[in-house]
Amino acid sequence: MLALDLDDLSYLGLMYPGFDVYLADTAGLLGLGERETYTDLIHHGTYGPRMRRHAAQCFAGESCVQYPFEFAPVYKQLSPEAGQDSTLNGTATGRS
C-alpha cells in the first residue's frame, strides 16, 4: 500500500507491506500505534522485511520518492537517459 501526499511537495511512499496489513491496522487488530512517518513500518520486526523487499523492487531501495523526482534513484532506473532509446532491443520500431 502506498501513501500519496500532495499537500506541499508531492510524495509517494510505502506505507504498508500489503492490503492485508492495511485492513488489519485500520480495523485496530495489530496494535501498531501511532507512527511518525508514512514509512515507519519499514523498520518493524515483522513487516519490515516485506517492505524492504518492495522498496528494493519498486523504489530502487528507497522507502519513498519525493518531488523533485528526477533526483530520486528510482527515477534514474525508470527514466532512460537523454538520447537513448527506451525499447527493449534498442531499435526505434521495436523490431530487429
mmCIF file of N, CA, C and O in Angstrom:
data_model
loop_
_atom_site.group_PDB
_atom_site.id
_atom_site.type_symbol
_atom_site.label_atom_id
_atom_site.label_comp_id
_atom_site.label_asym_id
_atom_site.label_seq_id
_atom_site.Cartn_x
_atom_site.Cartn_y
_atom_site.Cartn_z
ATOM 1 N N MET A 1 0.852 -1.167 0.000
ATOM 2 C CA MET A 1 0.000 0.000 0.000
ATOM 3 C C MET A 1 0.898 1.230 0.000
ATOM 4 O O MET A 1 1.872 1.296 0.742
ATOM 5 N N LEU A 2 0.535 2.175 -0.807
ATOM 6 C CA LEU A 2 1.320 3.395 -0.955
ATOM 7 C C LEU A 2 0.635 4.577 -0.291
ATOM 8 O O LEU A 2 -0.594 4.656 -0.261
ATOM 9 N N ALA A 3 1.428 5.490 0.217
ATOM 10 C CA ALA A 3 0.926 6.763 0.728
ATOM 11 C C ALA A 3 1.235 7.817 -0.313
ATOM 12 O O ALA A 3 2.364 7.922 -0.789
ATOM 13 N N LEU A 4 0.231 8.582 -0.681
ATOM 14 C CA LEU A 4 0.388 9.661 -1.643
ATOM 15 C C LEU A 4 -0.009 10.952 -0.952
ATOM 16 O O LEU A 4 -1.124 11.087 -0.472
ATOM 17 N N ASP A 5 0.926 11.892 -0.869
ATOM 18 C CA ASP A 5 0.680 13.168 -0.208
ATOM 19 C C ASP A 5 0.981 14.281 -1.202
ATOM 20 O O ASP A 5 2.108 14.415 -1.677
ATOM 21 N N LEU A 6 -0.022 15.073 -1.502
ATOM 22 C CA LEU A 6 0.122 16.147 -2.481
ATOM 23 C C LEU A 6 -0.010 17.528 -1.857
ATOM 24 O O LEU A 6 -0.149 18.518 -2.573
ATOM 25 N N ASP A 7 -0.003 17.618 -0.525
ATOM 26 C CA ASP A 7 -0.216 18.900 0.148
ATOM 27 C C ASP A 7 0.845 19.936 -0.203
ATOM 28 O O ASP A 7 0.534 20.988 -0.720
ATOM 29 N N ASP A 8 2.085 19.679 0.117
ATOM 30 C CA ASP A 8 3.163 20.636 -0.162
ATOM 31 C C ASP A 8 3.946 20.174 -1.382
ATOM 32 O O ASP A 8 3.682 20.579 -2.490
ATOM 33 N N LEU A 9 4.929 19.333 -1.140
ATOM 34 C CA LEU A 9 5.690 18.737 -2.237
ATOM 35 C C LEU A 9 5.171 17.318 -2.452
ATOM 36 O O LEU A 9 4.947 16.581 -1.497
ATOM 37 N N SER A 10 4.986 16.934 -3.675
ATOM 38 C CA SER A 10 4.463 15.598 -3.981
ATOM 39 C C SER A 10 5.344 14.527 -3.363
ATOM 40 O O SER A 10 6.572 14.593 -3.417
ATOM 41 N N TYR A 11 4.691 13.517 -2.771
ATOM 42 C CA TYR A 11 5.372 12.455 -2.044
ATOM 43 C C TYR A 11 4.650 11.150 -2.321
ATOM 44 O O TYR A 11 3.420 11.086 -2.287
ATOM 45 N N LEU A 12 5.402 10.094 -2.582
ATOM 46 C CA LEU A 12 4.864 8.752 -2.747
ATOM 47 C C LEU A 12 5.753 7.811 -1.962
ATOM 48 O O LEU A 12 6.969 7.780 -2.164
ATOM 49 N N GLY A 13 5.169 7.066 -1.029
ATOM 50 C CA GLY A 13 5.991 6.187 -0.200
ATOM 51 C C GLY A 13 5.262 4.911 0.177
ATOM 52 O O GLY A 13 4.037 4.816 0.102
ATOM 53 N N LEU A 14 6.034 3.931 0.618
ATOM 54 C CA LEU A 14 5.481 2.666 1.076
ATOM 55 C C LEU A 14 4.929 2.853 2.492
ATOM 56 O O LEU A 14 5.670 3.221 3.399
ATOM 57 N N MET A 15 3.640 2.596 2.670
ATOM 58 C CA MET A 15 3.034 2.778 3.980
ATOM 59 C C MET A 15 2.741 1.439 4.656
ATOM 60 O O MET A 15 2.916 1.311 5.867
ATOM 61 N N TYR A 16 2.305 0.461 3.892
ATOM 62 C CA TYR A 16 2.017 -0.874 4.408
ATOM 63 C C TYR A 16 2.621 -1.894 3.455
ATOM 64 O O TYR A 16 2.695 -1.656 2.254
ATOM 65 N N PRO A 17 2.999 -3.065 3.960
ATOM 66 C CA PRO A 17 3.569 -4.076 3.071
ATOM 67 C C PRO A 17 2.531 -4.737 2.170
ATOM 68 O O PRO A 17 2.883 -5.374 1.195
ATOM 69 N N GLY A 18 1.260 -4.576 2.487
ATOM 70 C CA GLY A 18 0.207 -5.159 1.655
ATOM 71 C C GLY A 18 -1.168 -4.743 2.133
ATOM 72 O O GLY A 18 -1.332 -4.172 3.218
ATOM 73 N N PHE A 19 -2.164 -5.045 1.317
ATOM 74 C CA PHE A 19 -3.544 -4.685 1.626
ATOM 75 C C PHE A 19 -4.025 -5.385 2.893
ATOM 76 O O PHE A 19 -4.814 -4.837 3.663
ATOM 77 N N ASP A 20 -3.534 -6.603 3.133
ATOM 78 C CA ASP A 20 -3.919 -7.352 4.323
ATOM 79 C C ASP A 20 -3.518 -6.627 5.604
ATOM 80 O O ASP A 20 -4.309 -6.503 6.543
ATOM 81 N N VAL A 21 -2.308 -6.097 5.649
ATOM 82 C CA VAL A 21 -1.820 -5.385 6.828
ATOM 83 C C VAL A 21 -2.555 -4.054 6.978
ATOM 84 O O VAL A 21 -2.906 -3.649 8.096
ATOM 85 N N TYR A 22 -2.832 -3.390 5.867
ATOM 86 C CA TYR A 22 -3.594 -2.144 5.903
ATOM 87 C C TYR A 22 -4.970 -2.377 6.530
ATOM 88 O O TYR A 22 -5.400 -1.633 7.418
ATOM 89 N N LEU A 23 -5.681 -3.402 6.046
ATOM 90 C CA LEU A 23 -7.012 -3.689 6.583
ATOM 91 C C LEU A 23 -6.961 -4.042 8.065
ATOM 92 O O LEU A 23 -7.779 -3.564 8.852
ATOM 93 N N ALA A 24 -6.010 -4.878 8.454
ATOM 94 C CA ALA A 24 -5.888 -5.275 9.860
ATOM 95 C C ALA A 24 -5.564 -4.073 10.741
ATOM 96 O O ALA A 24 -6.111 -3.937 11.845
ATOM 97 N N ASP A 25 -4.701 -3.179 10.278
ATOM 98 C CA ASP A 25 -4.364 -1.986 11.056
ATOM 99 C C ASP A 25 -5.556 -1.036 11.134
ATOM 100 O O ASP A 25 -5.851 -0.482 12.199
ATOM 101 N N THR A 26 -6.261 -0.853 10.035
ATOM 102 C CA THR A 26 -7.430 0.018 10.014
ATOM 103 C C THR A 26 -8.515 -0.509 10.965
ATOM 104 O O THR A 26 -9.204 0.270 11.623
ATOM 105 N N ALA A 27 -8.635 -1.824 11.068
ATOM 106 C CA ALA A 27 -9.613 -2.434 11.965
ATOM 107 C C ALA A 27 -9.132 -2.445 13.416
ATOM 108 O O ALA A 27 -9.872 -2.848 14.308
ATOM 109 N N GLY A 28 -7.898 -2.021 13.661
ATOM 110 C CA GLY A 28 -7.359 -1.980 15.016
ATOM 111 C C GLY A 28 -6.924 -3.329 15.549
ATOM 112 O O GLY A 28 -6.827 -3.520 16.771
ATOM 113 N N LEU A 29 -6.634 -4.266 14.677
ATOM 114 C CA LEU A 29 -6.268 -5.617 15.097
ATOM 115 C C LEU A 29 -4.778 -5.801 15.373
ATOM 116 O O LEU A 29 -4.394 -6.793 15.987
ATOM 117 N N LEU A 30 -3.942 -4.892 14.928
ATOM 118 C CA LEU A 30 -2.494 -5.087 15.036
ATOM 119 C C LEU A 30 -1.844 -4.344 16.190
ATOM 120 O O LEU A 30 -0.755 -4.708 16.613
ATOM 121 N N GLY A 31 -2.449 -3.302 16.671
ATOM 122 C CA GLY A 31 -1.853 -2.527 17.758
ATOM 123 C C GLY A 31 -0.535 -1.881 17.373
ATOM 124 O O GLY A 31 0.393 -1.828 18.181
ATOM 125 N N LEU A 32 -0.450 -1.388 16.163
ATOM 126 C CA LEU A 32 0.789 -0.754 15.698
ATOM 127 C C LEU A 32 0.988 0.632 16.298
ATOM 128 O O LEU A 32 2.090 1.151 16.295
ATOM 129 N N GLY A 33 -0.068 1.231 16.790
ATOM 130 C CA GLY A 33 0.045 2.548 17.404
ATOM 131 C C GLY A 33 0.264 3.650 16.386
ATOM 132 O O GLY A 33 0.204 3.445 15.178
ATOM 133 N N GLU A 34 0.516 4.835 16.916
ATOM 134 C CA GLU A 34 0.766 5.993 16.059
ATOM 135 C C GLU A 34 2.163 5.914 15.462
ATOM 136 O O GLU A 34 3.107 5.482 16.115
ATOM 137 N N ARG A 35 2.277 6.352 14.230
ATOM 138 C CA ARG A 35 3.576 6.384 13.563
ATOM 139 C C ARG A 35 3.954 7.828 13.284
ATOM 140 O O ARG A 35 3.097 8.679 13.097
ATOM 141 N N GLU A 36 5.246 8.095 13.243
ATOM 142 C CA GLU A 36 5.736 9.447 12.984
ATOM 143 C C GLU A 36 5.742 9.773 11.498
ATOM 144 O O GLU A 36 5.538 10.911 11.106
ATOM 145 N N THR A 37 6.029 8.776 10.666
ATOM 146 C CA THR A 37 6.073 8.978 9.217
ATOM 147 C C THR A 37 5.267 7.888 8.526
ATOM 148 O O THR A 37 4.920 6.875 9.131
ATOM 149 N N TYR A 38 4.971 8.091 7.245
ATOM 150 C CA TYR A 38 4.249 7.096 6.473
ATOM 151 C C TYR A 38 5.012 5.775 6.398
ATOM 152 O O TYR A 38 4.429 4.710 6.343
ATOM 153 N N THR A 39 6.323 5.842 6.371
ATOM 154 C CA THR A 39 7.144 4.658 6.095
ATOM 155 C C THR A 39 7.723 4.002 7.341
ATOM 156 O O THR A 39 8.624 3.184 7.228
ATOM 157 N N ASP A 40 7.206 4.301 8.508
ATOM 158 C CA ASP A 40 7.756 3.746 9.752
ATOM 159 C C ASP A 40 7.777 2.221 9.795
ATOM 160 O O ASP A 40 8.656 1.636 10.430
ATOM 161 N N LEU A 41 6.843 1.563 9.146
ATOM 162 C CA LEU A 41 6.783 0.099 9.216
ATOM 163 C C LEU A 41 7.962 -0.581 8.525
ATOM 164 O O LEU A 41 8.158 -1.778 8.700
ATOM 165 N N ILE A 42 8.747 0.165 7.797
ATOM 166 C CA ILE A 42 9.913 -0.438 7.139
ATOM 167 C C ILE A 42 10.940 -0.910 8.173
ATOM 168 O O ILE A 42 11.774 -1.761 7.895
ATOM 169 N N HIS A 43 10.832 -0.397 9.400
ATOM 170 C CA HIS A 43 11.740 -0.796 10.479
ATOM 171 C C HIS A 43 11.081 -1.776 11.451
ATOM 172 O O HIS A 43 11.703 -2.187 12.423
ATOM 173 N N HIS A 44 9.863 -2.164 11.191
ATOM 174 C CA HIS A 44 9.121 -3.089 12.051
ATOM 175 C C HIS A 44 9.715 -4.490 11.941
ATOM 176 O O HIS A 44 10.104 -4.924 10.859
ATOM 177 N N GLY A 45 9.758 -5.201 13.029
ATOM 178 C CA GLY A 45 10.347 -6.545 13.043
ATOM 179 C C GLY A 45 9.626 -7.537 12.144
ATOM 180 O O GLY A 45 10.257 -8.352 11.473
ATOM 181 N N THR A 46 8.319 -7.493 12.124
ATOM 182 C CA THR A 46 7.542 -8.441 11.328
ATOM 183 C C THR A 46 7.346 -7.964 9.897
ATOM 184 O O THR A 46 7.523 -8.731 8.949
ATOM 185 N N TYR A 47 6.977 -6.700 9.711
ATOM 186 C CA TYR A 47 6.609 -6.194 8.392
ATOM 187 C C TYR A 47 7.770 -5.542 7.647
ATOM 188 O O TYR A 47 7.683 -5.337 6.442
ATOM 189 N N GLY A 48 8.828 -5.246 8.341
ATOM 190 C CA GLY A 48 9.982 -4.589 7.730
ATOM 191 C C GLY A 48 10.600 -5.338 6.563
ATOM 192 O O GLY A 48 10.840 -4.740 5.514
ATOM 193 N N PRO A 49 10.874 -6.648 6.707
ATOM 194 C CA PRO A 49 11.483 -7.362 5.576
ATOM 195 C C PRO A 49 10.640 -7.313 4.303
ATOM 196 O O PRO A 49 11.167 -7.130 3.209
ATOM 197 N N ARG A 50 9.337 -7.447 4.455
ATOM 198 C CA ARG A 50 8.444 -7.392 3.297
ATOM 199 C C ARG A 50 8.447 -5.992 2.675
ATOM 200 O O ARG A 50 8.484 -5.846 1.452
ATOM 201 N N MET A 51 8.469 -4.969 3.509
ATOM 202 C CA MET A 51 8.501 -3.590 2.998
ATOM 203 C C MET A 51 9.834 -3.288 2.324
ATOM 204 O O MET A 51 9.876 -2.618 1.299
ATOM 205 N N ARG A 52 10.924 -3.778 2.896
ATOM 206 C CA ARG A 52 12.241 -3.551 2.276
ATOM 207 C C ARG A 52 12.343 -4.256 0.928
ATOM 208 O O ARG A 52 12.969 -3.757 -0.004
ATOM 209 N N ARG A 53 11.708 -5.417 0.807
ATOM 210 C CA ARG A 53 11.689 -6.117 -0.480
ATOM 211 C C ARG A 53 10.905 -5.287 -1.516
ATOM 212 O O ARG A 53 11.338 -5.132 -2.647
ATOM 213 N N HIS A 54 9.775 -4.730 -1.107
ATOM 214 C CA HIS A 54 9.014 -3.865 -2.006
ATOM 215 C C HIS A 54 9.833 -2.623 -2.380
ATOM 216 O O HIS A 54 9.815 -2.181 -3.521
ATOM 217 N N ALA A 55 10.536 -2.067 -1.406
ATOM 218 C CA ALA A 55 11.363 -0.881 -1.662
ATOM 219 C C ALA A 55 12.442 -1.197 -2.685
ATOM 220 O O ALA A 55 12.708 -0.396 -3.588
ATOM 221 N N ALA A 56 13.070 -2.354 -2.549
ATOM 222 C CA ALA A 56 14.125 -2.737 -3.490
ATOM 223 C C ALA A 56 13.569 -2.928 -4.899
ATOM 224 O O ALA A 56 14.204 -2.542 -5.885
ATOM 225 N N GLN A 57 12.373 -3.497 -5.000
ATOM 226 C CA GLN A 57 11.786 -3.777 -6.303
ATOM 227 C C GLN A 57 11.135 -2.554 -6.951
ATOM 228 O O GLN A 57 11.132 -2.436 -8.171
ATOM 229 N N CYS A 58 10.602 -1.647 -6.146
ATOM 230 C CA CYS A 58 9.790 -0.557 -6.705
ATOM 231 C C CYS A 58 10.407 0.835 -6.582
ATOM 232 O O CYS A 58 10.046 1.724 -7.344
ATOM 233 N N PHE A 59 11.293 1.030 -5.613
ATOM 234 C CA PHE A 59 11.819 2.367 -5.342
ATOM 235 C C PHE A 59 13.346 2.396 -5.292
ATOM 236 O O PHE A 59 13.914 3.227 -4.604
ATOM 237 N N ALA A 60 13.997 1.500 -5.986
ATOM 238 C CA ALA A 60 15.463 1.448 -6.029
ATOM 239 C C ALA A 60 16.070 1.398 -4.627
ATOM 240 O O ALA A 60 17.096 1.991 -4.359
ATOM 241 N N GLY A 61 15.389 0.696 -3.714
ATOM 242 C CA GLY A 61 15.889 0.541 -2.356
ATOM 243 C C GLY A 61 15.441 1.615 -1.383
ATOM 244 O O GLY A 61 15.649 1.494 -0.184
ATOM 245 N N GLU A 62 14.824 2.662 -1.881
ATOM 246 C CA GLU A 62 14.337 3.749 -1.020
ATOM 247 C C GLU A 62 12.917 3.423 -0.557
ATOM 248 O O GLU A 62 12.189 2.684 -1.208
ATOM 249 N N SER A 63 12.512 4.008 0.559
ATOM 250 C CA SER A 63 11.159 3.764 1.064
ATOM 251 C C SER A 63 10.149 4.729 0.465
ATOM 252 O O SER A 63 8.945 4.521 0.578
ATOM 253 N N CYS A 64 10.642 5.788 -0.182
ATOM 254 C CA CYS A 64 9.738 6.782 -0.758
ATOM 255 C C CYS A 64 10.455 7.570 -1.839
ATOM 256 O O CYS A 64 11.659 7.478 -2.005
ATOM 257 N N VAL A 65 9.669 8.350 -2.543
ATOM 258 C CA VAL A 65 10.197 9.271 -3.541
ATOM 259 C C VAL A 65 9.441 10.585 -3.346
ATOM 260 O O VAL A 65 8.248 10.592 -3.079
ATOM 261 N N GLN A 66 10.170 11.684 -3.426
ATOM 262 C CA GLN A 66 9.577 12.994 -3.181
ATOM 263 C C GLN A 66 10.010 13.967 -4.261
ATOM 264 O O GLN A 66 11.091 13.861 -4.815
ATOM 265 N N TYR A 67 9.136 14.922 -4.565
ATOM 266 C CA TYR A 67 9.427 15.935 -5.575
ATOM 267 C C TYR A 67 10.646 16.754 -5.163
ATOM 268 O O TYR A 67 10.769 17.060 -3.984
ATOM 269 N N PRO A 68 11.540 17.092 -6.047
ATOM 270 C CA PRO A 68 11.596 16.816 -7.481
ATOM 271 C C PRO A 68 12.087 15.394 -7.737
ATOM 272 O O PRO A 68 13.138 14.995 -7.261
ATOM 273 N N PHE A 69 11.310 14.623 -8.469
ATOM 274 C CA PHE A 69 11.534 13.194 -8.652
ATOM 275 C C PHE A 69 12.809 12.869 -9.417
ATOM 276 O O PHE A 69 13.380 11.811 -9.235
ATOM 277 N N GLU A 70 13.255 13.769 -10.277
ATOM 278 C CA GLU A 70 14.431 13.442 -11.093
ATOM 279 C C GLU A 70 15.705 13.264 -10.276
ATOM 280 O O GLU A 70 16.700 12.784 -10.786
ATOM 281 N N PHE A 71 15.682 13.603 -8.997
ATOM 282 C CA PHE A 71 16.850 13.393 -8.151
ATOM 283 C C PHE A 71 16.771 12.095 -7.361
ATOM 284 O O PHE A 71 17.690 11.737 -6.662
ATOM 285 N N ALA A 72 15.675 11.379 -7.465
ATOM 286 C CA ALA A 72 15.498 10.124 -6.747
ATOM 287 C C ALA A 72 16.145 8.977 -7.517
ATOM 288 O O ALA A 72 16.100 8.952 -8.744
ATOM 289 N N PRO A 73 16.746 8.003 -6.814
ATOM 290 C CA PRO A 73 17.366 6.864 -7.501
ATOM 291 C C PRO A 73 16.392 6.089 -8.381
ATOM 292 O O PRO A 73 16.762 5.612 -9.437
ATOM 293 N N VAL A 74 15.126 5.985 -7.968
ATOM 294 C CA VAL A 74 14.156 5.243 -8.766
ATOM 295 C C VAL A 74 13.914 5.931 -10.105
ATOM 296 O O VAL A 74 13.696 5.280 -11.117
ATOM 297 N N TYR A 75 13.968 7.242 -10.167
ATOM 298 C CA TYR A 75 13.781 7.973 -11.413
ATOM 299 C C TYR A 75 14.883 7.602 -12.403
ATOM 300 O O TYR A 75 14.622 7.409 -13.585
ATOM 301 N N LYS A 76 16.096 7.481 -11.921
ATOM 302 C CA LYS A 76 17.216 7.133 -12.796
ATOM 303 C C LYS A 76 17.068 5.733 -13.359
ATOM 304 O O LYS A 76 17.488 5.460 -14.464
ATOM 305 N N GLN A 77 16.460 4.827 -12.588
ATOM 306 C CA GLN A 77 16.247 3.465 -13.077
ATOM 307 C C GLN A 77 15.117 3.396 -14.097
ATOM 308 O O GLN A 77 15.176 2.643 -15.046
ATOM 309 N N LEU A 78 14.068 4.184 -13.898
ATOM 310 C CA LEU A 78 12.897 4.100 -14.748
ATOM 311 C C LEU A 78 12.944 4.996 -15.971
ATOM 312 O O LEU A 78 12.298 4.726 -16.964
ATOM 313 N N SER A 79 13.683 6.082 -15.898
ATOM 314 C CA SER A 79 13.727 7.040 -16.992
ATOM 315 C C SER A 79 14.977 6.821 -17.830
ATOM 316 O O SER A 79 16.090 6.875 -17.318
ATOM 317 N N PRO A 80 14.824 6.586 -19.130
ATOM 318 C CA PRO A 80 16.008 6.422 -19.972
ATOM 319 C C PRO A 80 16.787 7.728 -20.066
ATOM 320 O O PRO A 80 16.208 8.804 -19.987
ATOM 321 N N GLU A 81 18.069 7.623 -20.183
ATOM 322 C CA GLU A 81 18.921 8.803 -20.325
ATOM 323 C C GLU A 81 18.588 9.525 -21.625
ATOM 324 O O GLU A 81 18.110 8.930 -22.586
ATOM 325 N N ALA A 82 18.841 10.787 -21.671
ATOM 326 C CA ALA A 82 18.561 11.591 -22.867
ATOM 327 C C ALA A 82 19.302 11.022 -24.065
ATOM 328 O O ALA A 82 20.479 10.704 -23.981
ATOM 329 N N GLY A 83 18.588 10.853 -25.163
ATOM 330 C CA GLY A 83 19.204 10.361 -26.387
ATOM 331 C C GLY A 83 19.258 8.856 -26.491
ATOM 332 O O GLY A 83 19.698 8.331 -27.490
ATOM 333 N N GLN A 84 18.807 8.133 -25.480
ATOM 334 C CA GLN A 84 18.806 6.679 -25.545
ATOM 335 C C GLN A 84 17.397 6.199 -25.834
ATOM 336 O O GLN A 84 16.419 6.786 -25.396
ATOM 337 N N ASP A 85 17.293 5.121 -26.563
ATOM 338 C CA ASP A 85 16.008 4.529 -26.894
ATOM 339 C C ASP A 85 15.533 3.687 -25.717
ATOM 340 O O ASP A 85 16.314 2.983 -25.100
ATOM 341 N N SER A 86 14.251 3.741 -25.405
ATOM 342 C CA SER A 86 13.728 3.004 -24.265
ATOM 343 C C SER A 86 13.130 1.662 -24.656
ATOM 344 O O SER A 86 12.554 0.986 -23.828
ATOM 345 N N THR A 87 13.248 1.259 -25.930
ATOM 346 C CA THR A 87 12.710 -0.044 -26.325
ATOM 347 C C THR A 87 13.627 -1.148 -25.846
ATOM 348 O O THR A 87 14.791 -0.924 -25.535
ATOM 349 N N LEU A 88 13.092 -2.351 -25.808
ATOM 350 C CA LEU A 88 13.843 -3.473 -25.264
ATOM 351 C C LEU A 88 15.086 -3.808 -26.084
ATOM 352 O O LEU A 88 16.131 -4.097 -25.540
ATOM 353 N N ASN A 89 14.976 -3.780 -27.405
ATOM 354 C CA ASN A 89 16.135 -4.174 -28.197
ATOM 355 C C ASN A 89 16.879 -2.982 -28.790
ATOM 356 O O ASN A 89 17.789 -3.155 -29.580
ATOM 357 N N GLY A 90 16.456 -1.770 -28.436
ATOM 358 C CA GLY A 90 17.200 -0.586 -28.862
ATOM 359 C C GLY A 90 16.861 -0.067 -30.238
ATOM 360 O O GLY A 90 17.487 0.854 -30.716
ATOM 361 N N THR A 91 15.869 -0.653 -30.899
ATOM 362 C CA THR A 91 15.501 -0.145 -32.207
ATOM 363 C C THR A 91 14.298 0.757 -32.085
ATOM 364 O O THR A 91 13.462 0.588 -31.209
ATOM 365 N N ALA A 92 14.194 1.710 -32.961
ATOM 366 C CA ALA A 92 13.113 2.694 -32.901
ATOM 367 C C ALA A 92 11.752 2.049 -33.131
ATOM 368 O O ALA A 92 10.759 2.465 -32.584
ATOM 369 N N THR A 93 11.678 1.032 -33.940
ATOM 370 C CA THR A 93 10.399 0.401 -34.248
ATOM 371 C C THR A 93 10.065 -0.732 -33.298
ATOM 372 O O THR A 93 8.952 -1.210 -33.274
ATOM 373 N N GLY A 94 11.048 -1.184 -32.543
ATOM 374 C CA GLY A 94 10.837 -2.311 -31.645
ATOM 375 C C GLY A 94 11.041 -3.644 -32.354
ATOM 376 O O GLY A 94 10.890 -4.691 -31.776
ATOM 377 N N ARG A 95 11.409 -3.601 -33.656
ATOM 378 C CA ARG A 95 11.693 -4.824 -34.418
ATOM 379 C C ARG A 95 13.178 -4.900 -34.701
ATOM 380 O O ARG A 95 13.832 -3.909 -34.899
ATOM 381 N N SER A 96 13.689 -6.111 -34.730
ATOM 382 C CA SER A 96 15.122 -6.257 -35.031
ATOM 383 C C SER A 96 15.370 -6.619 -36.464
ATOM 384 O O SER A 96 14.521 -6.894 -37.232
#
